[in-house]
Short mmCIF file of C-alpha atoms and ligand atoms in Angstrom, two decimals:
data_model
loop_
_atom_site.label_atom_id
_atom_site.label_comp_id
_atom_site.label_asym_id
_atom_site.label_seq_id
_atom_site.Cartn_x
_atom_site.Cartn_y
_atom_site.Cartn_z
CA UNK A 14 -71.82 51.95 -11.38
CA UNK A 15 -69.88 55.00 -10.26
CA UNK A 16 -70.61 56.77 -6.97
CA UNK A 17 -72.89 59.44 -8.49
CA UNK A 18 -75.09 56.83 -10.20
CA UNK A 19 -75.23 54.50 -7.20
CA UNK A 20 -76.29 57.48 -5.06
CA UNK A 21 -79.40 57.74 -7.23
CA UNK A 22 -80.17 54.18 -8.25
CA UNK A 23 -79.15 51.92 -5.37
CA UNK A 24 -81.29 50.88 -2.41
CA UNK A 25 -84.58 51.38 -4.19
CA UNK A 26 -85.53 51.11 -7.82
CA UNK A 27 -89.28 51.41 -8.08
CA UNK A 28 -92.41 50.49 -6.23
CA UNK A 29 -93.71 47.27 -7.83
CA UNK A 30 -97.35 48.24 -7.46
CA UNK A 31 -97.54 51.88 -8.57
CA UNK A 32 -94.15 52.49 -10.17
CA UNK A 33 -93.23 55.27 -7.72
CA UNK A 34 -89.52 56.00 -8.10
CA UNK A 35 -89.04 58.02 -4.91
CA UNK A 36 -88.68 55.77 -1.86
CA UNK A 37 -92.16 55.48 -0.31
CA UNK A 38 -92.37 56.51 3.34
CA UNK A 39 -93.65 53.48 5.20
CA UNK A 40 -95.02 55.34 8.20
CA UNK A 41 -96.11 52.26 10.08
CA UNK A 42 -95.24 50.84 13.48
CA UNK A 43 -95.93 47.24 12.61
CA UNK A 44 -96.61 44.79 9.76
CA UNK A 45 -99.37 42.22 9.22
CA UNK A 46 -98.74 38.74 7.81
CA UNK A 47 -101.41 36.57 6.15
CA UNK A 48 -100.54 33.37 7.97
CA UNK A 49 -99.29 32.46 11.41
CA UNK A 50 -96.57 30.32 9.78
CA UNK A 51 -95.25 33.28 7.80
CA UNK A 52 -94.80 35.49 10.87
CA UNK A 53 -93.31 32.55 12.76
CA UNK A 54 -90.79 32.07 9.89
CA UNK A 55 -89.82 35.75 9.98
CA UNK A 56 -89.35 35.65 13.76
CA UNK A 57 -87.29 32.50 13.35
CA UNK A 58 -85.16 34.30 10.74
CA UNK A 59 -86.00 31.80 7.98
CA UNK A 60 -87.84 34.39 5.92
CA UNK A 61 -87.02 37.99 5.16
CA UNK A 62 -89.53 40.49 6.52
CA UNK A 63 -90.12 43.52 8.70
CA UNK A 64 -92.05 42.88 11.91
CA UNK A 65 -91.82 46.09 13.93
CA UNK A 66 -90.38 49.53 13.07
CA UNK A 67 -88.28 49.75 16.23
CA UNK A 68 -86.14 47.03 14.63
CA UNK A 69 -86.44 47.65 10.89
CA UNK A 70 -88.58 49.48 8.35
CA UNK A 71 -88.59 49.37 4.53
CA UNK A 72 -87.90 53.12 4.10
CA UNK A 73 -85.03 52.94 6.58
CA UNK A 74 -83.73 49.76 4.86
CA UNK A 75 -83.65 51.57 1.50
CA UNK A 76 -81.42 54.27 3.00
CA UNK A 77 -79.25 51.64 4.70
CA UNK A 78 -78.82 49.74 1.42
CA UNK A 79 -77.92 52.91 -0.46
CA UNK A 80 -75.22 53.76 2.08
CA UNK A 81 -73.94 50.15 2.09
CA UNK A 82 -73.59 50.34 -1.71
CA UNK A 83 -71.84 53.71 -1.58
CA UNK A 84 -69.40 52.41 1.05
CA UNK A 85 -69.00 49.05 -0.75
CA UNK A 86 -69.75 47.62 2.66
CA UNK A 87 -71.43 44.53 4.08
CA UNK A 88 -74.37 46.14 5.86
CA UNK A 89 -75.56 49.25 7.69
CA UNK A 90 -77.87 50.23 10.51
CA UNK A 91 -79.45 53.69 10.47
CA UNK A 92 -80.10 55.36 13.81
CA UNK A 93 -81.63 58.51 15.30
CA UNK A 94 -78.51 60.73 15.22
CA UNK A 95 -74.78 60.79 14.65
CA UNK A 96 -74.30 60.45 18.41
CA UNK A 97 -76.61 57.42 18.38
CA UNK A 98 -74.39 55.90 15.67
CA UNK A 99 -71.27 56.40 17.77
CA UNK A 100 -72.95 55.22 20.98
CA UNK A 101 -74.36 52.15 19.24
CA UNK A 102 -70.99 51.13 17.80
CA UNK A 103 -69.43 51.51 21.26
CA UNK A 104 -72.24 49.57 22.99
CA UNK A 105 -71.82 46.82 20.42
CA UNK A 106 -68.09 46.42 20.97
CA UNK A 107 -67.59 47.04 24.68
CA UNK A 108 -68.68 45.83 28.10
CA UNK A 109 -67.75 46.85 31.62
CA UNK A 110 -63.98 46.59 32.15
CA UNK A 111 -63.14 47.24 28.50
CA UNK A 112 -61.03 50.02 27.02
CA UNK A 113 -61.34 52.26 23.99
CA UNK A 114 -58.33 53.85 22.32
CA UNK A 115 -59.27 57.22 20.92
CA UNK A 116 -57.65 60.18 19.30
CA UNK A 117 -57.29 63.11 21.70
CA UNK A 118 -59.06 65.51 19.40
CA UNK A 119 -62.66 64.62 18.85
CA UNK A 120 -65.99 66.25 18.22
CA UNK A 121 -67.09 67.54 21.67
CA UNK A 122 -70.20 65.33 21.82
CA UNK A 123 -68.14 62.18 21.27
CA UNK A 124 -65.68 63.23 23.94
CA UNK A 125 -68.52 63.78 26.45
CA UNK A 126 -70.00 60.39 25.53
CA UNK A 127 -66.68 58.61 26.11
CA UNK A 128 -66.38 60.34 29.48
CA UNK A 129 -69.91 59.18 30.34
CA UNK A 130 -69.06 55.59 29.40
CA UNK A 131 -66.64 55.56 32.35
CA UNK A 132 -69.73 55.37 34.60
CA UNK A 133 -70.44 52.00 32.97
CA UNK A 134 -66.88 50.78 33.47
CA UNK A 135 -65.69 51.46 29.92
CA UNK A 136 -62.64 53.69 29.97
CA UNK A 137 -60.93 55.58 27.17
CA UNK A 138 -57.21 55.97 26.59
CA UNK A 139 -56.60 59.12 24.59
CA UNK A 140 -53.56 58.98 22.36
CA UNK A 141 -51.78 61.09 19.79
CA UNK A 142 -53.32 59.37 16.77
CA UNK A 143 -50.35 60.47 14.62
CA UNK A 144 -47.93 58.40 16.69
CA UNK A 145 -47.97 54.67 15.79
CA UNK A 146 -45.76 54.02 18.80
CA UNK A 147 -48.19 55.70 21.24
CA UNK A 148 -51.11 53.77 19.74
CA UNK A 149 -49.21 50.47 20.12
CA UNK A 150 -48.25 51.32 23.69
CA UNK A 151 -51.87 52.08 24.58
CA UNK A 152 -53.12 48.65 23.48
CA UNK A 153 -53.86 46.27 26.36
CA UNK A 154 -55.76 43.00 26.47
CA UNK A 155 -58.84 45.05 27.37
CA UNK A 156 -58.74 47.21 24.23
CA UNK A 157 -61.83 46.59 22.11
CA UNK A 158 -61.60 49.28 19.42
CA UNK A 159 -59.63 52.24 18.08
CA UNK A 160 -61.69 55.35 17.37
CA UNK A 161 -60.89 58.55 15.48
CA UNK A 162 -62.30 60.96 12.91
CA UNK A 163 -61.30 61.14 9.23
CA UNK A 164 -60.66 64.84 9.76
CA UNK A 165 -60.44 65.78 13.44
CA UNK A 166 -63.10 68.34 14.35
CA UNK A 167 -62.13 71.15 14.96
CA UNK A 168 -58.34 70.61 14.85
CA UNK A 169 -58.64 69.54 11.19
CA UNK A 170 -55.81 67.05 11.44
CA UNK A 171 -55.80 63.99 9.22
CA UNK A 172 -54.81 60.58 10.66
CA UNK A 173 -52.85 58.15 8.51
CA UNK A 174 -55.40 55.40 7.85
CA UNK A 175 -52.96 52.79 6.54
CA UNK A 176 -50.64 53.11 9.52
CA UNK A 177 -53.44 52.85 12.10
CA UNK A 178 -55.26 50.00 10.35
CA UNK A 179 -52.01 48.04 10.19
CA UNK A 180 -51.49 48.32 13.95
CA UNK A 181 -55.13 47.42 14.59
CA UNK A 182 -55.02 44.37 12.33
CA UNK A 183 -51.89 43.10 14.03
CA UNK A 184 -53.64 43.32 17.39
CA UNK A 185 -57.01 42.03 16.08
CA UNK A 186 -58.82 45.22 17.09
CA UNK A 187 -61.45 46.88 14.89
CA UNK A 188 -60.95 50.46 13.75
CA UNK A 189 -64.10 52.59 14.03
CA UNK A 190 -63.89 55.82 12.07
CA UNK A 191 -66.23 58.81 12.22
CA UNK A 192 -66.43 59.92 8.57
CA UNK A 193 -68.97 62.70 9.13
CA UNK A 194 -66.70 65.42 7.73
CA UNK A 195 -65.87 63.41 4.62
CA UNK A 196 -69.07 61.38 4.00
CA UNK A 197 -68.92 58.26 1.80
CA UNK A 198 -68.15 60.54 -1.16
CA UNK A 199 -64.77 61.88 -0.02
CA UNK A 200 -63.60 58.90 2.01
CA UNK A 201 -63.89 55.36 0.65
CA UNK A 202 -63.25 53.67 3.98
CA UNK A 203 -63.08 50.11 2.70
CA UNK A 204 -60.25 50.96 0.31
CA UNK A 205 -58.18 51.95 3.35
CA UNK A 206 -58.96 48.77 5.29
CA UNK A 207 -61.14 50.48 7.91
CA UNK A 208 -63.54 48.06 9.64
CA UNK A 209 -66.49 50.18 10.76
CA UNK A 210 -67.58 53.66 9.71
CA UNK A 211 -70.07 55.95 11.46
CA UNK A 212 -71.66 59.06 9.98
CA UNK A 213 -73.72 61.86 11.37
CA UNK A 214 -76.15 61.96 8.42
CA UNK A 215 -77.35 65.28 9.83
CA UNK A 216 -74.42 66.93 8.07
CA UNK A 217 -73.53 66.38 4.38
CA UNK A 218 -75.83 63.40 3.74
CA UNK A 219 -78.98 65.31 4.66
CA UNK A 220 -79.97 68.35 2.68
CA UNK A 221 -79.78 71.83 4.12
CA UNK A 222 -79.56 71.00 7.80
CA UNK A 223 -83.14 69.79 8.13
CA UNK A 224 -82.81 66.38 9.73
CA UNK A 225 -81.01 64.58 12.55
CA UNK A 226 -79.78 61.05 11.88
CA UNK A 227 -76.81 58.72 11.75
CA UNK A 228 -75.62 55.41 10.39
CA UNK A 229 -73.16 52.64 11.25
CA UNK A 230 -71.56 50.71 8.39
CA UNK A 231 -69.78 47.36 8.63
CA UNK A 232 -67.30 47.34 5.75
CA UNK A 233 -66.90 43.57 5.88
CA UNK A 234 -63.17 43.82 6.59
CA UNK A 235 -63.13 42.35 10.11
CA UNK A 236 -63.48 38.69 11.10
CA UNK A 237 -66.02 39.07 13.92
CA UNK A 238 -65.81 35.37 14.72
CA UNK A 239 -62.40 36.07 16.28
CA UNK A 240 -63.35 39.45 17.76
CA UNK A 241 -62.10 40.36 21.21
CA UNK A 242 -65.60 41.62 22.09
CA UNK A 243 -67.55 38.78 23.62
CA UNK A 244 -71.02 39.91 22.50
CA UNK A 245 -69.93 40.27 18.87
CA UNK A 246 -68.07 36.97 18.94
CA UNK A 247 -71.16 35.19 20.26
CA UNK A 248 -73.32 36.89 17.69
CA UNK A 249 -70.94 35.81 14.91
CA UNK A 250 -71.37 32.16 16.00
CA UNK A 251 -75.01 32.53 14.93
CA UNK A 252 -74.90 35.14 12.20
CA UNK A 253 -71.45 34.59 10.64
CA UNK A 254 -70.23 37.65 8.78
CA UNK A 255 -73.32 39.56 9.98
CA UNK A 256 -72.16 39.14 13.58
CA UNK A 257 -71.60 42.84 14.19
CA UNK A 258 -74.61 44.19 12.26
CA UNK A 259 -77.01 41.58 13.59
CA UNK A 260 -76.23 42.21 17.22
CA UNK A 261 -76.65 45.94 16.66
CA UNK A 262 -80.08 45.34 15.20
CA UNK A 263 -81.19 42.58 17.46
CA UNK A 264 -79.62 43.64 20.72
CA UNK A 265 -79.08 47.38 20.65
CA UNK A 266 -81.83 48.69 18.37
CA UNK A 267 -84.29 46.30 19.94
CA UNK A 268 -83.28 47.22 23.49
CA UNK A 269 -82.63 50.94 23.18
CA UNK A 270 -85.11 51.88 20.44
CA UNK A 271 -82.72 54.31 18.75
CA UNK A 272 -83.66 53.52 15.13
CA UNK A 273 -83.98 56.28 12.54
CA UNK A 274 -87.51 57.50 11.75
CA UNK A 275 -88.84 56.53 8.27
CA UNK A 276 -89.42 60.11 7.12
CA UNK A 277 -85.87 61.07 8.08
CA UNK A 278 -84.57 58.05 6.14
CA UNK A 279 -86.54 59.26 3.13
CA UNK A 280 -84.90 62.70 3.38
CA UNK A 281 -81.44 61.17 3.69
CA UNK A 282 -81.96 58.93 0.63
CA UNK A 283 -82.90 62.06 -1.26
CA UNK A 284 -79.91 63.92 0.15
CA UNK A 285 -77.52 61.23 -1.08
CA UNK A 286 -78.66 61.83 -4.67
CA UNK A 287 -77.01 65.29 -4.69
CA UNK A 288 -74.22 64.64 -2.16
CA UNK A 289 -71.38 64.59 -4.71
CA UNK A 290 -72.52 67.81 -6.41
CA UNK A 291 -72.93 69.64 -3.13
CA UNK A 292 -69.63 68.49 -1.66
CA UNK A 293 -67.65 69.31 -4.82
CA UNK A 294 -68.96 72.86 -4.64
CA UNK A 295 -68.55 73.17 -0.85
CA UNK A 296 -64.96 71.93 -1.01
CA UNK A 297 -64.20 74.43 -3.74
CA UNK A 298 -65.81 77.29 -1.79
CA UNK A 299 -63.80 76.23 1.27
CA UNK A 300 -60.54 76.42 -0.65
CA UNK A 301 -61.39 79.89 -2.02
CA UNK A 302 -62.32 81.10 1.45
CA UNK A 303 -59.19 79.61 3.05
CA UNK A 304 -57.03 81.40 0.48
CA UNK A 305 -58.88 84.67 1.02
CA UNK A 306 -58.67 84.50 4.83
CA UNK A 307 -54.99 83.54 4.60
CA UNK A 308 -54.24 86.85 2.94
CA UNK A 309 -56.41 88.99 5.27
CA UNK A 310 -54.56 91.34 7.62
CA UNK A 311 -57.00 90.76 10.52
CA UNK A 312 -56.56 86.98 10.40
CA UNK A 313 -53.57 85.52 12.22
CA UNK A 314 -53.89 81.88 11.14
CA UNK A 315 -55.96 79.69 8.78
CA UNK A 316 -56.21 75.91 9.05
CA UNK A 317 -57.50 73.97 6.05
CA UNK A 318 -55.99 70.72 4.72
CA UNK A 319 -56.54 72.04 1.19
CA UNK A 320 -53.86 74.70 1.64
CA UNK A 321 -50.55 73.47 0.26
CA UNK A 322 -48.61 74.55 3.35
CA UNK A 323 -50.92 72.54 5.64
CA UNK A 324 -48.99 69.60 7.18
CA UNK A 325 -51.79 67.16 6.25
CA UNK A 326 -52.19 68.37 2.66
CA UNK A 327 -50.66 65.39 0.86
CA UNK A 328 -52.21 62.79 3.15
CA UNK A 329 -55.66 64.37 2.82
CA UNK A 330 -55.32 64.53 -0.94
CA UNK A 331 -54.50 60.82 -1.10
CA UNK A 332 -57.16 59.69 1.37
CA UNK A 333 -60.05 61.94 0.32
CA UNK A 334 -60.13 61.47 -3.44
CA UNK A 335 -58.17 64.66 -4.11
CA UNK A 336 -60.44 66.90 -2.02
CA UNK A 337 -60.18 68.38 1.49
CA UNK A 338 -63.63 68.78 2.98
CA UNK A 339 -65.58 71.95 3.63
CA UNK A 340 -64.63 72.78 7.21
CA UNK A 341 -61.92 75.29 8.06
CA UNK A 342 -60.83 77.33 11.04
CA UNK A 343 -59.15 80.69 11.41
CA UNK A 344 -57.79 82.72 14.27
CA UNK A 345 -58.23 86.38 15.13
CA UNK A 346 -55.72 88.05 17.46
CA UNK A 347 -58.15 88.00 20.45
CA UNK A 348 -61.41 86.46 21.64
CA UNK A 349 -62.99 89.93 21.40
CA UNK A 350 -61.95 90.19 17.77
CA UNK A 351 -63.58 86.78 17.10
CA UNK A 352 -66.84 87.87 18.73
CA UNK A 353 -66.70 91.18 16.85
CA UNK A 354 -66.32 89.37 13.52
CA UNK A 355 -69.10 86.87 14.29
CA UNK A 356 -71.47 89.65 15.44
CA UNK A 357 -70.92 91.62 12.23
CA UNK A 358 -71.56 88.79 9.76
CA UNK A 359 -74.75 89.51 7.81
CA UNK A 360 -75.47 86.48 5.60
CA UNK A 361 -73.39 83.88 7.42
CA UNK A 362 -75.06 82.32 10.45
CA UNK A 363 -73.67 81.94 13.94
CA UNK A 364 -74.78 78.45 14.89
CA UNK A 365 -73.72 74.96 15.87
CA UNK A 366 -73.68 72.06 13.35
CA UNK A 367 -71.90 71.85 10.02
CA UNK A 368 -72.35 70.50 6.51
CA UNK A 369 -75.42 72.61 5.86
CA UNK A 370 -76.06 74.46 2.54
CA UNK A 371 -75.67 77.65 4.57
CA UNK A 372 -72.23 78.87 5.54
CA UNK A 373 -72.01 79.00 9.32
CA UNK A 374 -69.51 79.94 11.99
CA UNK A 375 -69.09 79.06 15.64
CA UNK A 376 -66.68 80.06 18.41
CA UNK A 377 -65.95 76.52 19.72
CA UNK A 378 -64.19 77.60 22.92
CA UNK A 379 -67.26 79.36 24.39
CA UNK A 380 -69.79 76.82 23.11
CA UNK A 381 -69.11 73.14 22.26
CA UNK A 382 -65.90 72.98 24.36
CA UNK A 383 -66.88 75.36 27.17
CA UNK A 384 -66.82 72.63 29.86
CA UNK A 385 -63.49 71.09 28.78
CA UNK A 386 -60.26 71.61 30.72
CA UNK A 387 -57.46 73.73 29.19
CA UNK A 388 -55.51 70.51 28.47
CA UNK A 389 -58.50 68.92 26.75
CA UNK A 390 -59.05 72.07 24.71
CA UNK A 391 -55.46 72.16 23.65
CA UNK A 392 -55.56 68.52 22.57
CA UNK A 393 -58.66 69.25 20.51
CA UNK A 394 -56.99 72.26 18.90
CA UNK A 395 -59.38 74.73 20.56
CA UNK A 396 -58.43 78.15 21.89
CA UNK A 397 -60.43 81.34 22.47
CA UNK A 398 -59.08 82.99 19.29
CA UNK A 399 -60.47 80.29 17.01
CA UNK A 400 -63.51 80.49 14.72
CA UNK A 401 -64.76 77.38 12.93
CA UNK A 402 -66.39 77.81 9.53
CA UNK A 403 -68.57 75.26 7.79
CA UNK A 404 -68.55 76.44 4.21
CA UNK A 405 -71.86 76.23 2.38
CA UNK A 406 -73.20 76.33 -1.13
CA UNK A 407 -73.62 80.08 -1.64
CA UNK A 408 -71.70 81.90 -4.36
CA UNK A 409 -68.12 82.15 -3.08
CA UNK A 410 -68.02 85.92 -3.66
CA UNK A 411 -70.90 86.42 -1.21
CA UNK A 412 -69.15 84.31 1.39
CA UNK A 413 -65.88 86.20 0.99
CA UNK A 414 -67.57 89.62 0.94
CA UNK A 415 -69.43 88.86 4.16
CA UNK A 416 -66.22 87.85 5.97
CA UNK A 417 -64.40 90.81 4.53
CA UNK A 418 -66.94 93.35 5.77
CA UNK A 419 -67.27 91.65 9.18
CA UNK A 420 -63.50 91.56 9.72
CA UNK A 421 -63.15 95.20 8.68
CA UNK A 422 -66.17 96.48 10.62
CA UNK B 5 -80.27 14.07 -3.46
CA UNK B 6 -82.23 14.40 -0.23
CA UNK B 7 -81.60 17.47 1.87
CA UNK B 8 -83.27 19.39 4.63
CA UNK B 9 -83.88 23.12 4.01
CA UNK B 10 -85.12 25.20 6.93
CA UNK B 11 -86.21 21.99 8.60
CA UNK B 12 -88.22 20.69 5.59
CA UNK B 13 -87.16 17.55 3.73
CA UNK B 14 -86.63 18.23 0.03
CA UNK B 15 -85.48 16.24 -2.98
CA UNK B 16 -83.10 18.06 -5.32
CA UNK B 17 -82.79 16.73 -8.87
CA UNK B 18 -79.28 18.18 -9.28
CA UNK B 19 -76.42 15.81 -8.53
CA UNK B 20 -74.03 18.63 -7.68
CA UNK B 21 -74.88 22.06 -6.36
CA UNK B 22 -73.12 24.86 -4.48
CA UNK B 23 -74.72 27.05 -1.82
CA UNK B 24 -74.72 30.01 -4.26
CA UNK B 25 -76.57 27.88 -6.81
CA UNK B 26 -79.06 26.76 -4.19
CA UNK B 27 -79.79 30.38 -3.22
CA UNK B 28 -80.62 31.08 -6.88
CA UNK B 29 -82.57 27.85 -7.35
CA UNK B 30 -84.70 28.53 -4.28
CA UNK B 31 -85.16 32.16 -5.32
CA UNK B 32 -84.11 33.21 -1.84
CA UNK B 33 -85.27 36.72 -1.05
CA UNK B 34 -82.60 39.40 -0.39
CA UNK B 35 -79.67 36.97 -0.98
CA UNK B 36 -77.20 39.70 0.04
CA UNK B 37 -78.72 39.68 3.51
CA UNK B 38 -78.92 35.96 4.16
CA UNK B 39 -76.62 33.88 6.31
CA UNK B 40 -76.40 30.16 5.56
CA UNK B 41 -76.00 27.45 8.15
CA UNK B 42 -74.63 24.26 6.62
CA UNK B 43 -74.80 21.16 8.81
CA UNK B 44 -74.83 23.31 11.93
CA UNK B 45 -72.02 25.69 10.95
CA UNK B 46 -72.51 29.24 9.71
CA UNK B 47 -70.66 29.63 6.41
CA UNK B 48 -68.45 32.58 5.58
CA UNK B 49 -69.90 34.58 2.73
CA UNK B 50 -66.98 33.89 0.39
CA UNK B 51 -67.51 30.15 0.86
CA UNK B 52 -71.00 30.15 -0.72
CA UNK B 53 -69.59 29.56 -4.21
CA UNK B 54 -67.22 26.76 -3.20
CA UNK B 55 -69.31 24.81 -0.68
CA UNK B 56 -70.92 21.79 -2.36
CA UNK B 57 -74.11 20.31 -1.04
CA UNK B 58 -74.07 16.57 -0.35
CA UNK B 59 -76.88 14.07 0.06
CA UNK B 60 -78.33 14.27 3.57
CA UNK B 61 -77.15 17.84 4.23
CA UNK B 62 -78.99 20.16 6.55
CA UNK B 63 -79.25 23.77 5.29
CA UNK B 64 -80.81 26.75 7.03
CA UNK B 65 -81.27 30.21 5.56
CA UNK B 66 -81.15 32.84 8.27
CA UNK B 67 -81.94 36.55 8.13
CA UNK B 68 -80.40 38.75 10.78
CA UNK B 69 -80.93 42.03 8.99
CA UNK B 70 -84.61 42.17 8.32
CA UNK B 71 -86.30 42.36 11.62
CA UNK B 72 -86.86 38.99 13.23
CA UNK B 73 -86.20 39.28 16.94
CA UNK B 74 -84.18 36.32 18.17
C1 LIG C 523 -67.68 64.67 13.59
C2 LIG C 523 -69.04 64.57 14.20
N1 LIG C 523 -69.47 63.38 14.66
C3 LIG C 523 -70.67 63.23 15.22
C4 LIG C 523 -71.54 64.29 15.36
C5 LIG C 523 -72.86 64.06 16.03
O1 LIG C 523 -73.89 64.02 15.10
P1 LIG C 523 -75.43 64.34 15.46
O2 LIG C 523 -75.51 65.79 15.76
O3 LIG C 523 -76.17 63.92 14.22
O4 LIG C 523 -75.79 63.50 16.65
C6 LIG C 523 -71.13 65.56 14.89
C7 LIG C 523 -71.97 66.77 15.00
O5 LIG C 523 -72.84 67.03 15.71
C8 LIG C 523 -69.86 65.70 14.31
O6 LIG C 523 -69.43 66.88 13.86
#
């Protein structure tokens, strides 16, 4: 089946008892078994079953299976937010004394999380992800993973997957990629040899910015039995290829209780059904808007990989199935001009988040990145003249007209 | 042949059988989520189709995805 069909038919087909075709919401904390032996077998792992919704739940499993199918992966674990997905992947792979290699430009929340991990003895080496040499030089015997985003937020740079995966494979280090801005629809991670993908489902996977959630996907491309991370290696002795996924479920979900809620999983399964349609339209709107802003006299710069003069245009086209995502940034001559434009938008919302049906803007410098140092801001591509736009599903003429009147006001 | 499956002695009428075939024969639930331990070693997934079961073998089906807490 093609992506669009899998997005509708995988993970759940129909309820055997009533024939319901929408995934039922199993709003239950726990599960009863008819015999003591049965529950003992499930605890032992000899039988499949759900025992407690902090660890697994049928509605959440349906969403996980649908994502696994869409990613052509080995298995997934759905968690309470995109940050929970990132944190969980890091907890799974690192212990005190270990090192992460990360791109310098990251979503602000991820950056703050990496900084916080230093308190637990896990340090991060930030590198220019476009320099294979710098990545190689940053690898030590303590390195446990390489982390970056498919499209850096908000710099909108595009790392070369093949080049990074090659370095990682040589050093036996898993590559963990945040594919929030591309979703499984635009970026087929397995095709590029990536080992683990995380998504903030809050964004394109969910519908209309209603729900917080995230997911971690093991693409089945890493031999966990030989992993540098001790916990995963031990887990792979017991669980084989499920070494990574099983220790996330049985160690981290069980211990931290960060699983996704069943109703949110239901909404995400529904969201996946229209993901391709929504993203096609959002990417197209983004391109129209980028072209319009590029020709506007009050705009000094537009960054969007879909523009042919963008340095990442060809790479993005190859890696993201011919599309470029729905996030763009533009610069006004001054911070005051940015605020003036934002304050005069009528339809478009001034808010944090992205990937919603609504078009939204934010001034990253005074919000998400306000506590970062000037060097950190520069590395992330943030300055006080920058506005980030998450392009929504409205008619493109309404989006353009709103920007036009706000910039001219 | 005589084998042990999840700790239970069983007699299989087949003279030759791979792990993949056994998963089908036993109608194992959620086969995409099962790990198989063969004589004490966890098998790689791509070995299911090529690993032949011998008389006296010890086979365990293990679920790490579903929810059993180990
Ligand atoms: C690229 C990226 N990763 C992760 C996150 C975190 O996701 P969540 O808000 O669902 O925790 C976000 C946005 O918030 C994001 O833009």
